[in-house]
Structures are given as structure tokens and as C-alpha cells.
Short mmCIF file of C-alpha atoms in Angstrom, two decimals:
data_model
loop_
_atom_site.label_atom_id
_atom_site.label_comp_id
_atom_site.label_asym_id
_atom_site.label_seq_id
_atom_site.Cartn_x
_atom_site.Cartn_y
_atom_site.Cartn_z
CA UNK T 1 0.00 0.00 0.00
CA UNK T 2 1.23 3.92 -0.57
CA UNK T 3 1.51 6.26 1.60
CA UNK T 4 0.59 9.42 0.51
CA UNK T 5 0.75 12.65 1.95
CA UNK T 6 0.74 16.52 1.63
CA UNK T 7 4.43 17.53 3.10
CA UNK T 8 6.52 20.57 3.21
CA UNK T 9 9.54 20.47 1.31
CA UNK T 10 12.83 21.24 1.93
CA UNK T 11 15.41 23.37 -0.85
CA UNK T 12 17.28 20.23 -1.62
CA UNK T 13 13.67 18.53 -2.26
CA UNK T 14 12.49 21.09 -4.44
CA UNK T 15 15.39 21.43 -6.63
CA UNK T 16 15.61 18.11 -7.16
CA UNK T 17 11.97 18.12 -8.19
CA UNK T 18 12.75 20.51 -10.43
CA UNK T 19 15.90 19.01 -11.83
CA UNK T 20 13.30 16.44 -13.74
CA UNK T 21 11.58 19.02 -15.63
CA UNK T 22 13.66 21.92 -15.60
CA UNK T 23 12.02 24.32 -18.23
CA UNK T 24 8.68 23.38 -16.59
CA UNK T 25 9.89 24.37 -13.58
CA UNK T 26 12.30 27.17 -14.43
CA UNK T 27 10.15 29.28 -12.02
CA UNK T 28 9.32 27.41 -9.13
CA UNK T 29 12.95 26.58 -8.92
CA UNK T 30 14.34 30.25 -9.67
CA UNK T 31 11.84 31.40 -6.31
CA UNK T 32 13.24 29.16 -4.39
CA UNK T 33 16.96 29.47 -5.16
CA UNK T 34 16.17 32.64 -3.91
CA UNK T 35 15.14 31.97 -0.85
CA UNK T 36 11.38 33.14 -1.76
CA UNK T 37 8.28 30.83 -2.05
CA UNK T 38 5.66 28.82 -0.21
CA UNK T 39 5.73 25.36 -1.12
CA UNK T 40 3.47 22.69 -0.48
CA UNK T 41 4.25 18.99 -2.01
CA UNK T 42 3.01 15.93 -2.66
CA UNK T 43 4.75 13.15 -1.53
CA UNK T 44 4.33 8.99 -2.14
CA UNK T 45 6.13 6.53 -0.36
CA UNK T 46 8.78 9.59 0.40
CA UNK T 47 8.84 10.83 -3.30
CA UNK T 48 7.92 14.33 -4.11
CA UNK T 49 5.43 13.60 -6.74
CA UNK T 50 4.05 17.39 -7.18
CA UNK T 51 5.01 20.53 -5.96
CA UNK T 52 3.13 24.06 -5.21
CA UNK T 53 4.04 27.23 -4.82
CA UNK T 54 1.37 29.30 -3.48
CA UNK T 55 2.23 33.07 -3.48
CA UNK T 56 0.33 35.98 -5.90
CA UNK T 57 0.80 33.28 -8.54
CA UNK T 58 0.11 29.65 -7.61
CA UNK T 59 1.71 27.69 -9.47
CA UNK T 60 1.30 23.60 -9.70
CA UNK T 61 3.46 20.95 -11.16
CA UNK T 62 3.37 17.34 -11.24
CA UNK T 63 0.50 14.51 -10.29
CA UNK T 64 -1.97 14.82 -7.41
CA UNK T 65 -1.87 18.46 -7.70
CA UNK T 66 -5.63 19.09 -6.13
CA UNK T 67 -4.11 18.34 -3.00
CA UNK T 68 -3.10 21.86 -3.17
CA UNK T 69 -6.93 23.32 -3.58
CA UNK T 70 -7.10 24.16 0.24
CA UNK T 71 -3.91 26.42 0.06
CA UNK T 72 -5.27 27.94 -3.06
CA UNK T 73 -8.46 29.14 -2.13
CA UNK T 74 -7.14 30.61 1.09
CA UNK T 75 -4.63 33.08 -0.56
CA UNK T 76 -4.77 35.65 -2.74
CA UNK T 77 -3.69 34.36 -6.06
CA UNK T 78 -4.14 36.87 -8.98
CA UNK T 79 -3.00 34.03 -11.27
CA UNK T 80 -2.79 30.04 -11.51
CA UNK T 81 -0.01 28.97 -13.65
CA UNK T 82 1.42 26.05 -14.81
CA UNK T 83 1.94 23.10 -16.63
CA UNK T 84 -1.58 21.93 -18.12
CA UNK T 85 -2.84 19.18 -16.78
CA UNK T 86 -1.32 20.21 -13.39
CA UNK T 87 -3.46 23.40 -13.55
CA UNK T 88 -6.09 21.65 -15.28
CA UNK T 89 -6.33 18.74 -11.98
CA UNK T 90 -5.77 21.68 -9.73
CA UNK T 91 -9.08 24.30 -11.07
CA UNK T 92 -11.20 20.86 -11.27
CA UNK T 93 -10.36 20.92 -7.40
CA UNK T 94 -11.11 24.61 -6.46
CA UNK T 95 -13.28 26.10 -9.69
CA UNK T 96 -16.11 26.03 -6.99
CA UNK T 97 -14.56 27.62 -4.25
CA UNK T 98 -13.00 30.89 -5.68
CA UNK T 99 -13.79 33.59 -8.15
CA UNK T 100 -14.68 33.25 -11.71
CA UNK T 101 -11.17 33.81 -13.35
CA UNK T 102 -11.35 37.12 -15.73
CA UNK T 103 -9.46 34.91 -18.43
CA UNK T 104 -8.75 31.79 -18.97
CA UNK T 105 -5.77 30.41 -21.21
CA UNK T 106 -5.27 26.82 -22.05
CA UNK T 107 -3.08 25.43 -24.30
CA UNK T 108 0.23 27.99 -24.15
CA UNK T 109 3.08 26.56 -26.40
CA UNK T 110 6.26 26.20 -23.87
CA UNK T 111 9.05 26.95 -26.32
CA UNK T 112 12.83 25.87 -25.89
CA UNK T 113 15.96 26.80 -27.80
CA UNK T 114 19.33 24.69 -26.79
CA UNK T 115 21.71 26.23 -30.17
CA UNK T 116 22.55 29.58 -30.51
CA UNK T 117 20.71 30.48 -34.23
CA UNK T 118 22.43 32.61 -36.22
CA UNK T 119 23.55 35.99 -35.03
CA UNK T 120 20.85 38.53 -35.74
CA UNK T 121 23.28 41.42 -36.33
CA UNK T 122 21.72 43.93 -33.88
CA UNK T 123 22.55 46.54 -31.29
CA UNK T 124 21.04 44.23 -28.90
CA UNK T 125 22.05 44.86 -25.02
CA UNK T 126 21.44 44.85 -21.36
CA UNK T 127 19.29 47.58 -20.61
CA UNK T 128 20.29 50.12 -17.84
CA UNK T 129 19.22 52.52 -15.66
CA UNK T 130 19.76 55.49 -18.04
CA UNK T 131 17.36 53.53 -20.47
CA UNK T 132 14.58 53.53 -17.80
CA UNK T 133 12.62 57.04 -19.31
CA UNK T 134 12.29 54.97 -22.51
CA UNK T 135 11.71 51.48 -20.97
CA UNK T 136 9.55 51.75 -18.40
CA UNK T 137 6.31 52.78 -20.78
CA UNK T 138 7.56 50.28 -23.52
CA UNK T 139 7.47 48.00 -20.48
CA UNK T 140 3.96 49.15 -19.52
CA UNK T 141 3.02 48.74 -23.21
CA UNK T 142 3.78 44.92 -23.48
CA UNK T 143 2.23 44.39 -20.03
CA UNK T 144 -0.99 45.90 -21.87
CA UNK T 145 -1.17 43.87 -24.63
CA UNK T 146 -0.14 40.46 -22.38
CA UNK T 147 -2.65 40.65 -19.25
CA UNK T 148 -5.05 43.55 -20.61
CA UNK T 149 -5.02 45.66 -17.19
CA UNK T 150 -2.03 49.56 -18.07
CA UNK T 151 -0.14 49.13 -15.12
CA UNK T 152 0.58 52.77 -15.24
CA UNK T 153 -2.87 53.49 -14.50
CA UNK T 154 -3.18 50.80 -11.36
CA UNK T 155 0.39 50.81 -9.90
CA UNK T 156 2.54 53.51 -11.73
CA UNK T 157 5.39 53.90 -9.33
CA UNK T 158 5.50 50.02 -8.09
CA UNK T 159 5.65 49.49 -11.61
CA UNK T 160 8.35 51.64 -12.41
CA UNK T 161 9.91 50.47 -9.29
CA UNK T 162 9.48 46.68 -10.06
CA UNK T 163 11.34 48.02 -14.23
CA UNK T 164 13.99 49.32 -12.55
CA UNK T 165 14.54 46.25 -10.55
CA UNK T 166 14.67 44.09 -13.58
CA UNK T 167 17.66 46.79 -15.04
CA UNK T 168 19.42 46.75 -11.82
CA UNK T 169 19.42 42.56 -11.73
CA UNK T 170 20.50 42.45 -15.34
CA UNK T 171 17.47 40.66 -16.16
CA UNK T 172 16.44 43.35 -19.17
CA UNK T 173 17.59 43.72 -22.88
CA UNK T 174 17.08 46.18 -25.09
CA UNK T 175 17.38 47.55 -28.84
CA UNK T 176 17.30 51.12 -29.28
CA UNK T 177 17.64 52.67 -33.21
CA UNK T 178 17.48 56.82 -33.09
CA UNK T 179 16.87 56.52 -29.27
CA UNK T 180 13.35 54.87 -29.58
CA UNK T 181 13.35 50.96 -28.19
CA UNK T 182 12.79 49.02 -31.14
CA UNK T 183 12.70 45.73 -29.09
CA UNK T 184 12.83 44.52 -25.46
CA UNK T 185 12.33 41.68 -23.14
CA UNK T 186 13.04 40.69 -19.34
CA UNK T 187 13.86 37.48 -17.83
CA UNK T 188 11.61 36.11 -15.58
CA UNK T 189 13.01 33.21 -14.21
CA UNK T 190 16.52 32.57 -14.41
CA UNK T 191 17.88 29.08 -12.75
CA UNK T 192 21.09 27.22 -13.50
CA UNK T 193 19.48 25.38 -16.13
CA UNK T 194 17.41 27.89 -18.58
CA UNK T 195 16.37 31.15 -18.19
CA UNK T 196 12.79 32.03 -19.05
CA UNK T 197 11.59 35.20 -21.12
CA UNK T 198 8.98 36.93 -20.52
CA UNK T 199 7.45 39.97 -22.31
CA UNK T 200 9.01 39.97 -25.42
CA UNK T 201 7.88 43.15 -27.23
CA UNK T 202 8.52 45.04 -30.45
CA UNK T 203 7.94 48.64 -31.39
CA UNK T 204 4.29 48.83 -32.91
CA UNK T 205 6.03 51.11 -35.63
CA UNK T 206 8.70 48.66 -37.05
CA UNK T 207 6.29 45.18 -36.64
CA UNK T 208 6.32 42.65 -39.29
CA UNK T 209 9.59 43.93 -40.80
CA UNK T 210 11.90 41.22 -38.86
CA UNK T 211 13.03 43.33 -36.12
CA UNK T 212 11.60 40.73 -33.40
CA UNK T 213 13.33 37.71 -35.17
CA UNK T 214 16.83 39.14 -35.46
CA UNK T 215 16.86 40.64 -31.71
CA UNK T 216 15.44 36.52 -30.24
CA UNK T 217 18.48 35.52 -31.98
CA UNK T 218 20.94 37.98 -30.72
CA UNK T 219 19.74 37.94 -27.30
CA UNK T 220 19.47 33.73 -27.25
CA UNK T 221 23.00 33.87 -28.42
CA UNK T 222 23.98 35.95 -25.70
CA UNK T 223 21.73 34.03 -23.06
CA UNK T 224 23.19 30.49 -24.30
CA UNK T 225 26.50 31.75 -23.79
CA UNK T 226 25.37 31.64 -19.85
CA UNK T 227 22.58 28.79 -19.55
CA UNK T 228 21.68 25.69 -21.52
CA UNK T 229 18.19 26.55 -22.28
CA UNK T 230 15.97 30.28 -23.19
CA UNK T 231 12.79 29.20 -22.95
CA UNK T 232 9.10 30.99 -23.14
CA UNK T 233 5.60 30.32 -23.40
CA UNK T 234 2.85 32.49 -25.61
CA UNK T 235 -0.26 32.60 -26.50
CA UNK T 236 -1.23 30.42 -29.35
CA UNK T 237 -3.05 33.14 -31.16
CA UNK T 238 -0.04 35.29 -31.47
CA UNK T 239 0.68 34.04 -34.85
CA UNK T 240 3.51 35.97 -35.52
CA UNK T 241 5.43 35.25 -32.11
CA UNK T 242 5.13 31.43 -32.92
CA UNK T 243 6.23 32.25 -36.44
CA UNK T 244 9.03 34.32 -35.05
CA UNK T 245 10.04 31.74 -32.25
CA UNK T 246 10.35 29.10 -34.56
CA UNK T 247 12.14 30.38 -37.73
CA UNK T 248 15.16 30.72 -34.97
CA UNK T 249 14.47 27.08 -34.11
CA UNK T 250 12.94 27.09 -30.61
CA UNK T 251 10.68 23.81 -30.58
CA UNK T 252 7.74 23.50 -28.34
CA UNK T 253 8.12 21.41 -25.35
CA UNK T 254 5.13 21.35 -23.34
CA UNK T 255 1.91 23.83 -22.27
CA UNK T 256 0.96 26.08 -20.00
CA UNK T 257 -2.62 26.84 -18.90
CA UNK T 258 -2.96 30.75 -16.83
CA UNK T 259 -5.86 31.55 -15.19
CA UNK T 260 -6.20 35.30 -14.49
CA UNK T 261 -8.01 36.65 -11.58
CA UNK O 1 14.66 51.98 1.75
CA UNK O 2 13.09 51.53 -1.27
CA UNK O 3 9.33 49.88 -1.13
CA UNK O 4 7.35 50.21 2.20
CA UNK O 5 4.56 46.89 2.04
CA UNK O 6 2.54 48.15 4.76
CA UNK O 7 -0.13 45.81 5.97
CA UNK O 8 -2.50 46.21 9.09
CA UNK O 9 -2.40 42.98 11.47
CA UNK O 10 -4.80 39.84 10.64
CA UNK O 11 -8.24 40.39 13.01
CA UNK O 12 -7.69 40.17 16.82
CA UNK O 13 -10.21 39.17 19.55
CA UNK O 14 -10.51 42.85 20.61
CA UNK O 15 -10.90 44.45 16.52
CA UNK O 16 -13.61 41.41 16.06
CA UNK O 17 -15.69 42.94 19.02
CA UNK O 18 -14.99 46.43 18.05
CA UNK O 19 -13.14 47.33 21.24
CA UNK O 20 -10.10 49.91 21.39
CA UNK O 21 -6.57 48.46 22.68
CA UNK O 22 -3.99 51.40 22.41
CA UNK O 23 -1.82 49.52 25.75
CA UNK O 24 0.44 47.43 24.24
CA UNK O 25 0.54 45.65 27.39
CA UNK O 26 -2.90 44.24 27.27
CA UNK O 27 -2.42 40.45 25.90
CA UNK O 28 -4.93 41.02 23.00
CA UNK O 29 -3.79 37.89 20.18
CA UNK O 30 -5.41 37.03 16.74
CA UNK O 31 -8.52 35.16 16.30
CA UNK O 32 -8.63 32.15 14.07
CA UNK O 33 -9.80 34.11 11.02
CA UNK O 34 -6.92 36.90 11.82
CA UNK O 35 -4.56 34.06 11.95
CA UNK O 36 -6.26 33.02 8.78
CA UNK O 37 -5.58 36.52 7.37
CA UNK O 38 -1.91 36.61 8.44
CA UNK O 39 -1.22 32.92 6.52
CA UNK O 40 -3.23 34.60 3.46
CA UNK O 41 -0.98 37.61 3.71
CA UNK O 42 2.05 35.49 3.74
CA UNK O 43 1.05 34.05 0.47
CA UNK O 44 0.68 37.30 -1.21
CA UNK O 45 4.12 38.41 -0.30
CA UNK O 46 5.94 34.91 -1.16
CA UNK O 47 7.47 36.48 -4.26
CA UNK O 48 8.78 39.52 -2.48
CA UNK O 49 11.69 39.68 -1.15
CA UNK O 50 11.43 41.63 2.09
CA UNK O 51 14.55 42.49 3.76
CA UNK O 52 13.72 43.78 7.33
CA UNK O 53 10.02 43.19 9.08
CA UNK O 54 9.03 45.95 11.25
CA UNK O 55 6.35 45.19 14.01
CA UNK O 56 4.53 47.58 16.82
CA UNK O 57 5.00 46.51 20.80
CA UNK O 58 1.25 45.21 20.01
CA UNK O 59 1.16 41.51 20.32
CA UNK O 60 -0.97 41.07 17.42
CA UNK O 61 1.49 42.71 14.94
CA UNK O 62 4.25 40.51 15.80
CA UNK O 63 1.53 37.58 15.68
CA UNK O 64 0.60 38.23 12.09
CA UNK O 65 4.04 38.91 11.10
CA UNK O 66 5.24 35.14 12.46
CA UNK O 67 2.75 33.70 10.97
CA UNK O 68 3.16 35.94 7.36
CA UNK O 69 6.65 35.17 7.07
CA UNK O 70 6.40 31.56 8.88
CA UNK O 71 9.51 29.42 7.19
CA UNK O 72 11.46 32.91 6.14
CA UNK O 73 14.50 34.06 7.72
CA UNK O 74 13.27 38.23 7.61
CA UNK O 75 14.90 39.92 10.59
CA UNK O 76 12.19 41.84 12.33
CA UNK O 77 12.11 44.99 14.65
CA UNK O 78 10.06 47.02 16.74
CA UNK O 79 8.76 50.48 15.84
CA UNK O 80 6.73 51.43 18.35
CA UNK O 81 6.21 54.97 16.68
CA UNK O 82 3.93 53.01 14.52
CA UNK O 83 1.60 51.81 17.38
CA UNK O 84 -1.82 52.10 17.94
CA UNK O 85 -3.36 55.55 19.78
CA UNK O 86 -3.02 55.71 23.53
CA UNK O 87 -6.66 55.56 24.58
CA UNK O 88 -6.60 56.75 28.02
CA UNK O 89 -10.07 55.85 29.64
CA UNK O 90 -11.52 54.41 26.52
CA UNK O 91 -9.16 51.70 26.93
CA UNK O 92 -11.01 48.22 26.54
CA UNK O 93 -14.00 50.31 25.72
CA UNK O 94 -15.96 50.37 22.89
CA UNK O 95 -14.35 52.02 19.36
CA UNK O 96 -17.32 53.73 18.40
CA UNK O 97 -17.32 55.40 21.80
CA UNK O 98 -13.65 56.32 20.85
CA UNK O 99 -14.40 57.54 17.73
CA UNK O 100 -17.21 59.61 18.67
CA UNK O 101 -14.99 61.55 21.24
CA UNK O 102 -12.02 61.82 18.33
CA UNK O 103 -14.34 63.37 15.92
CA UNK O 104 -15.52 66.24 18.19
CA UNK O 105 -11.97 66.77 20.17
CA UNK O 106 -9.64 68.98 19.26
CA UNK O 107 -6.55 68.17 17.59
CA UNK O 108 -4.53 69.26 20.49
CA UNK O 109 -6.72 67.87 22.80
CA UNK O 110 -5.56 64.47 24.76
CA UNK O 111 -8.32 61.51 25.16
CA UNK O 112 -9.25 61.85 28.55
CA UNK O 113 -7.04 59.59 31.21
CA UNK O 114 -3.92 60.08 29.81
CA UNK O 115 -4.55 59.23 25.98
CA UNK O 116 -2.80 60.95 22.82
CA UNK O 117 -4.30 63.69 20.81
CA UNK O 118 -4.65 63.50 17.41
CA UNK O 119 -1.58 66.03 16.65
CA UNK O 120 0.54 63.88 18.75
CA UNK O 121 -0.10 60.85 16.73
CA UNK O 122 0.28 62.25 13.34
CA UNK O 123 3.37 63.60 14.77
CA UNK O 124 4.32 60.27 15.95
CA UNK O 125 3.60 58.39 12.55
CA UNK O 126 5.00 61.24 10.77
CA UNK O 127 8.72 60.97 12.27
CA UNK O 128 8.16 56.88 11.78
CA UNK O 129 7.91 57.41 7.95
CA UNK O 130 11.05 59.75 8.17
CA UNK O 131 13.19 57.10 9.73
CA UNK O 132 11.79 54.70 7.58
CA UNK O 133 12.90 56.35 4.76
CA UNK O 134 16.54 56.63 5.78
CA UNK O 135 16.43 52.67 6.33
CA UNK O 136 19.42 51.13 4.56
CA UNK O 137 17.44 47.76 3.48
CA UNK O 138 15.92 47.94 0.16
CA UNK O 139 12.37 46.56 0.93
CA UNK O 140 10.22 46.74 4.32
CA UNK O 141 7.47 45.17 5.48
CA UNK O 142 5.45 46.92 8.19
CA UNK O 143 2.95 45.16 9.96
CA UNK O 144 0.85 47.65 11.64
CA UNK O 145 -2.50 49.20 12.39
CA UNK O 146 -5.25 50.47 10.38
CA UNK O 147 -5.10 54.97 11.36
CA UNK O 148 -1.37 54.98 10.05
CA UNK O 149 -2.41 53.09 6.67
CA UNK O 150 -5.34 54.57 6.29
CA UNK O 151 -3.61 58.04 6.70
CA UNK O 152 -0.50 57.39 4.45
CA UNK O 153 -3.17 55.81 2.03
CA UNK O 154 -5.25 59.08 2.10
CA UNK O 155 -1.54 61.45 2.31
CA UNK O 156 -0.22 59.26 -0.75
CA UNK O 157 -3.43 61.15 -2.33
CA UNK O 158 -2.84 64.23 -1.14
CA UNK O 159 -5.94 64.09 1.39
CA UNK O 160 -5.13 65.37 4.93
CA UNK O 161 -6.09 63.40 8.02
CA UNK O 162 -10.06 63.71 8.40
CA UNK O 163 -12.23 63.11 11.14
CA UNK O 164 -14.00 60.39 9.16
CA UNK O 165 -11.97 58.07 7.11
CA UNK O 166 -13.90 56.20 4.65
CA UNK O 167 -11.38 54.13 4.18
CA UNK O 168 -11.76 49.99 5.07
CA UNK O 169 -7.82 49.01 5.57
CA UNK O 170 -7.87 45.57 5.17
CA UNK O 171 -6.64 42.95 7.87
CA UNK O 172 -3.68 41.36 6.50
CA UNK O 173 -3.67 43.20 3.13
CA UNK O 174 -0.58 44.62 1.58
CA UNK O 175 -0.27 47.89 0.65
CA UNK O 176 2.74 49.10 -1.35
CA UNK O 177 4.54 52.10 -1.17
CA UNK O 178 7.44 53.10 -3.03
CA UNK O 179 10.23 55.81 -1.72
CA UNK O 180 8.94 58.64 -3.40
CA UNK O 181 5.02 57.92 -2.63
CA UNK O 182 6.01 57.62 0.96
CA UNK O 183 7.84 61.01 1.04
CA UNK O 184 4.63 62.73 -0.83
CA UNK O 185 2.54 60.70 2.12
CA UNK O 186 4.80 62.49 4.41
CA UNK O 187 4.71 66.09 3.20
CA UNK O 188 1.01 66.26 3.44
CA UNK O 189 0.88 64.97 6.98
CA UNK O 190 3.79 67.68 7.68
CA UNK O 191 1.75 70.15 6.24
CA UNK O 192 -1.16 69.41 8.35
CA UNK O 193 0.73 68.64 10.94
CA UNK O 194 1.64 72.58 11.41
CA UNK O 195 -1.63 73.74 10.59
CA UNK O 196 -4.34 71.12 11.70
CA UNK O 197 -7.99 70.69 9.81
CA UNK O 198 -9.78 69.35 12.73
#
């Protein structure tokens, strides 16, 4: 017989959960090589068999994963993330005990890249702080079009604060042409193993004219030079991402399901 | 210091009954839905990194902050500048009794038995905020009461204390400030500070 049973793991638990699937789990480890994170797990027989983290994103991985509904409904998720059936056994657990999410999106292509492409011959760089006057709206812009809510209308200095983070971390590249950003994207998980994008956005002015293609491959050059694996997810309506993504030969691995509160 | 998350202390026996408790002394704890809150406010703040927890001499404060940051090595410290109004004789009484007297007082004018007037705690909240701001950690958590939120929340809009402040602060809810909403908070209690409304 197996003995199952909701536990509390340890770092050295969690990363080795994570070690399995680590572009999955690019996130939930990053959080909690950083010290950061509430995680709940699922054990059998002694074996972490899913893992939790429940914070302002919740975000499930593995089997058994509605074990976590109690910890769900009682915080204050704005968003469930994760792998899709993990999110998918997760919702069926809690759908009835929380708000109705204000979008719901299944089926996000995971993408991963593991060879530099070929260099895309740009000005590419880490942003910094100088850049912030011209980053921080371009920021605000891609947040738009991603989640739908202008952060500079709900949180405009937490948001510039939380931009400026992302420079000061080195977790922010840009492409600037006449002093306008042309292209720009932030990491948002970065672990020994891959480093996640998030964000990726091009100028409105110069779209559909290759810009986004040949900035992906100069910064995954540059980020493969430092991690194995640049991964991403997107929404599988954004034709031209997925077109963009995979003429510089990022494959899809896996999907995500978000549900946005 | 660069972000101030303030947040007001999950629901305590004496808030659930709507009694005042301005003595630090008295042993007034969290009921099971405050200690609900505080777990609830931990989640929210997972993905933050906090640097230094700051908690009042109330016992509730430093209840919801254990609880919050239960499994997280935050250092935390005592700002009693932060507490809740001494009461005087309304102490243990009831808070609309409190309030009643607040709203027709003066703002010189000490609560009867030995309690602070209103200029003395804006003063008192006021010089908080200015230490906080010189704080050489990057990101602060507060766990406090509801009048200093719900006055930084109203300053951070330019609105000077009032005797009535439509304002529910949240048990256990974070509220974010950044360096330079905090110093704008600060100026308008300042100003009032020298020339009070009420």
C-alpha cells in the first residue's frame, strides 16, 4: 500500500523536483533558489510527486496536484499557472470555491531553444538605468497587450519600481535605433538550467519587418553563452510570435494553462 | 529603503468585538480568522523579497508577522512609533465610543485619562515614515495598524487626516509604497501637521 501525503519540502527537495523538468519548472525553482516561495508537495512513499508554490501566482506541477486546492483558495492568487494538466487537476479541485477567473488560457506553447541560431546582427544589449525614461512605458506597453489591465494606471510607481529592478538585476535587454526601443524583453526566471523570457515586445512602428526575429536571436546567443536553455511560453493566437520563435528554431516542449483573476 | 509593504495585522479578539486596545501591554492575540488573514498575507508576499520586518509593541502585529513570514528568515524589529493611539479611559471600551470623542476633540486635545491627541499621533507616525525612509534595506514590510495606513493611504493622495476616514484598511492586506510615494505621504501629513484641519 502507498503512503501518501501533503508535506513541506525542503530546498534540496524542491530542486531536485525541479531538476526532472527543468524548463517546466524554471520558475518554481528560480523562487526558491532565492530563498522566496511557499511550497506545499506531494509526496508517495517519500517521493515528491508534485510541488506548489502558493504566493500571488500559484503555481502547480506534477500529479496529485488538487491536494493543493485548500492552500489555493485561502490566498490571494491573482494568477494560476502552470503546466496543463497540473493546472487543469488543480481548477477541477477549487473552480467552486473561488472567483470566476477574468481569463482563462489553455493550451500555451512552452518553447525551448538549446543552439545559438544565427547571429541577428543587432545593437542588442542589457538595458540600464539610463534607459529607464524609454523602458519603463515600452514595459507598460507589453504588459498591456499580455494581461489587458495599463499598469501605469493601477500601480505607476510600483511598476516603475518593479522596471527598474529588472535593469538593476541584469534581467532586461534592449534595442534602441534613433533613441526609440525598437525591441525589449526581461527574464523572468533565471535558474542554473534555462532562463525564461517573458514579455518579449517590439515597437508597434517597425512590426512585421523582422526586427523581433533578429533581436530573439541575438539575445538567445547571448543568453546560451550563460545557460543551456531560453525558454518561453505564448499565447497560441499570437501568430507571428510562434512564427518568429520558430524560424530561430525554438521547438515546443510542453503547455501552459494561466488563469487570471 | 526603497518599497514600504505596509499591511494592518490579521483580526484580533478585541478588533472582532470592536473594542479599542492602544496599551500594548494588554495580551490582546489574533482570532482564528486573523490568523487566517496573516497565513493569506504570507502568500501574497511569497514572491517579495522583504529584507527587514518591522512590528509595533502590540502583540498582534508581531503575531501576524510570524505567521506571514512563517519558514522565512526576515529579521524583524520594533517600531513602536507606529503603534496604535493611547486611549486613556476608553481603553477596553468600545471604538465607536472612541471615535465619537475623536471626531468632536480637538486636535490638540488628549483623550481623557492620559490618551494621545490626534496632533501627537500624526506627529508620531510622521517621524516613523522619516526614519523609515533613511532605512538602509531595500524593501520593508510593516505590519501595523489600520489609522497609520489609512492616513498614508489618504496622504499618498494628497488628502489630509479627516475626522472620518472612509477608508476599510484591510486585515492582513498589503499595501505598497514606493520611496517617493512615501515622502509625498509624508509632506502632506507635515503640512497638516503645522496647521491642523480638525
Amino acid at each position: 500500500m502507498s503512503d501518501v501525503r501533503v508535506v513541506s519540502p525542503g530546498l534540496e527537495e524542491i530542486l531536485a523536483f525541479c531538476a526532472r523538468e527543468p524548463i517546466e519548472c524554471v520558475f518554481l525553482e528560480d523562487i526558491a533558489r532565492r530563498g522566496l516561495g511557499r511550497f506545499s508537495g506531494v509526496a508517495r512513499n517519500g517521493q515528491l510527486e508534485a510541488l506548489c508554490h502558493v504566493g500571488a501566482n500559484v503555481v502547480p506541477s506534477g500529479t496529485g496536484c488538487g491536494a493543493f486546492a485548500d492552500a489555493t483558495v485561502h490566498g490571494q492568487a491573482r494568477m494560476i499557472i502552470g503546466e496543463e494538466r497540473a493546472v487543469d487537476e488543480l481548477w477541477g479541485a477549487v473552480a467552486g470555491r473561488m472567483p470566476r477567473p477574468r481569463d482563462d488560457r489553455p493550451g500555451q506553447p512552452v518553447y525551448a531553444l538549446r543552439e545559438p541560431p544565427e547571429p541577428g546582427e543587432t545593437e542588442l544589449r542589457k538595458a540600464r538605468l539610463a534607459d529607464l525614461e524609454l523602458l519603463v512605458p515600452a514595459c507598460a506597453a507589453a504588459h498591456r497587450e499580455e494581461i489587458g489591465i495599463d499598469p501605469l494606471r493601477r500601480d505607476p510607481e510600483g511598476f516603475r519600481w518593479r522596471t527598474r529592478v529588472q535593469v538593476e538585476e541584469g534581467r532586461s535587454w534592449v534595442w534602441l535605433e534613433d533613441g526609440v526601443i525598437r525591441f525589449k524583453a526581461e527574464a523572468s526566471a533565471w535558474t542554473p538550467s534555462a532562463v525564461q523570457l517573458q514579455q518579449v515586445w517590439v515597437d508597434p512602428g517597425v512590426r512585421n519587418r523582422g526586427y523581433a526575429q533578429r533581436a530573439m536571436r541575438d539575445l538567445c546567443r547571448l543568453l546560451l553563452g550563460q545557460v543551456p536553455i531560453v525558454c518561453l511560453f505564448v499565447r497560441p493566437e499570437n501568430a507571428p510570435a510562434l512564427r518568429v520563435y520558430e524560424a530561430i528554431g525554438m521547438t515546443r516542449q510542453l503547455m501552459y494553462r494561466s488563469l487570471i483573476f | 529603503m526603497e518599497r514600504l509593504i505596509l499591511a494592518r495585522h490579521g483580526e484580533s479578539a478585541f478588533s472582532a468585538r470592536g473594542l479599542v486596545n492602544g496599551d500594548p501591554a494588554a495580551a490582546v492575540g489574533l482570532t482564528r480568522r486573523g490568523e487566517e488573514e496573516a497565513r493569506a498575507l504570507g502568500d501574497a508576499l511569497a514572491e517579495e523579497a522583504i529584507d527587514l520586518c518591522l512590528v509595533t509593541p502590540f502583540p498582534r502585529t508581531r503575531a501576524t508577522a510570524a505567521l506571514a513570514l512563517a519558514g522565512r528568515c526576515v529579521p524583524l524589529e520594533e517600531v513602536p512609533c507606529f503603534g496604535d493611539p493611547g486611549a486613556g479611559r476608553f481603553e477596553g471600551g468600545r471604538l465607536d465610543e472612541y471615535r465619537v470623542w475623536a471626531r468632536s476633540a480637538g486636535s490638540r486635545e488628549e483623550a481623557p485619562g492620559g490618551g494621545e491627541s490626534r496632533v501627537a499621533i500624526v506627529h508620531r507616525y510622521a517621524d516613523c515614515c522619516r526614519a523609515l525612509l533613511t532605512r538602509p534595506e531595500r524593501t520593508l514590510l510593516a505590519v501595523i495598524h489600520a489609522l497609520p495606513i489609512a492616513y498614508l493611504l489618504l496622504a499618498r493622495e494628497g488628502t489630509s487626516p479627516r475626522p472620518k476616514v472612509d477608508l476599510e484598511v484591510r486585515h492582513a492586506h498589503p499595501y505598497p509604497f514606493t520611496a517617493g510615494e512615501l515622502e509625498r505621504a509624508l509632506a502632506v501629513l507635515d503640512r497638516w501637521r503645522e496647521a491642523p484641519t480638525w
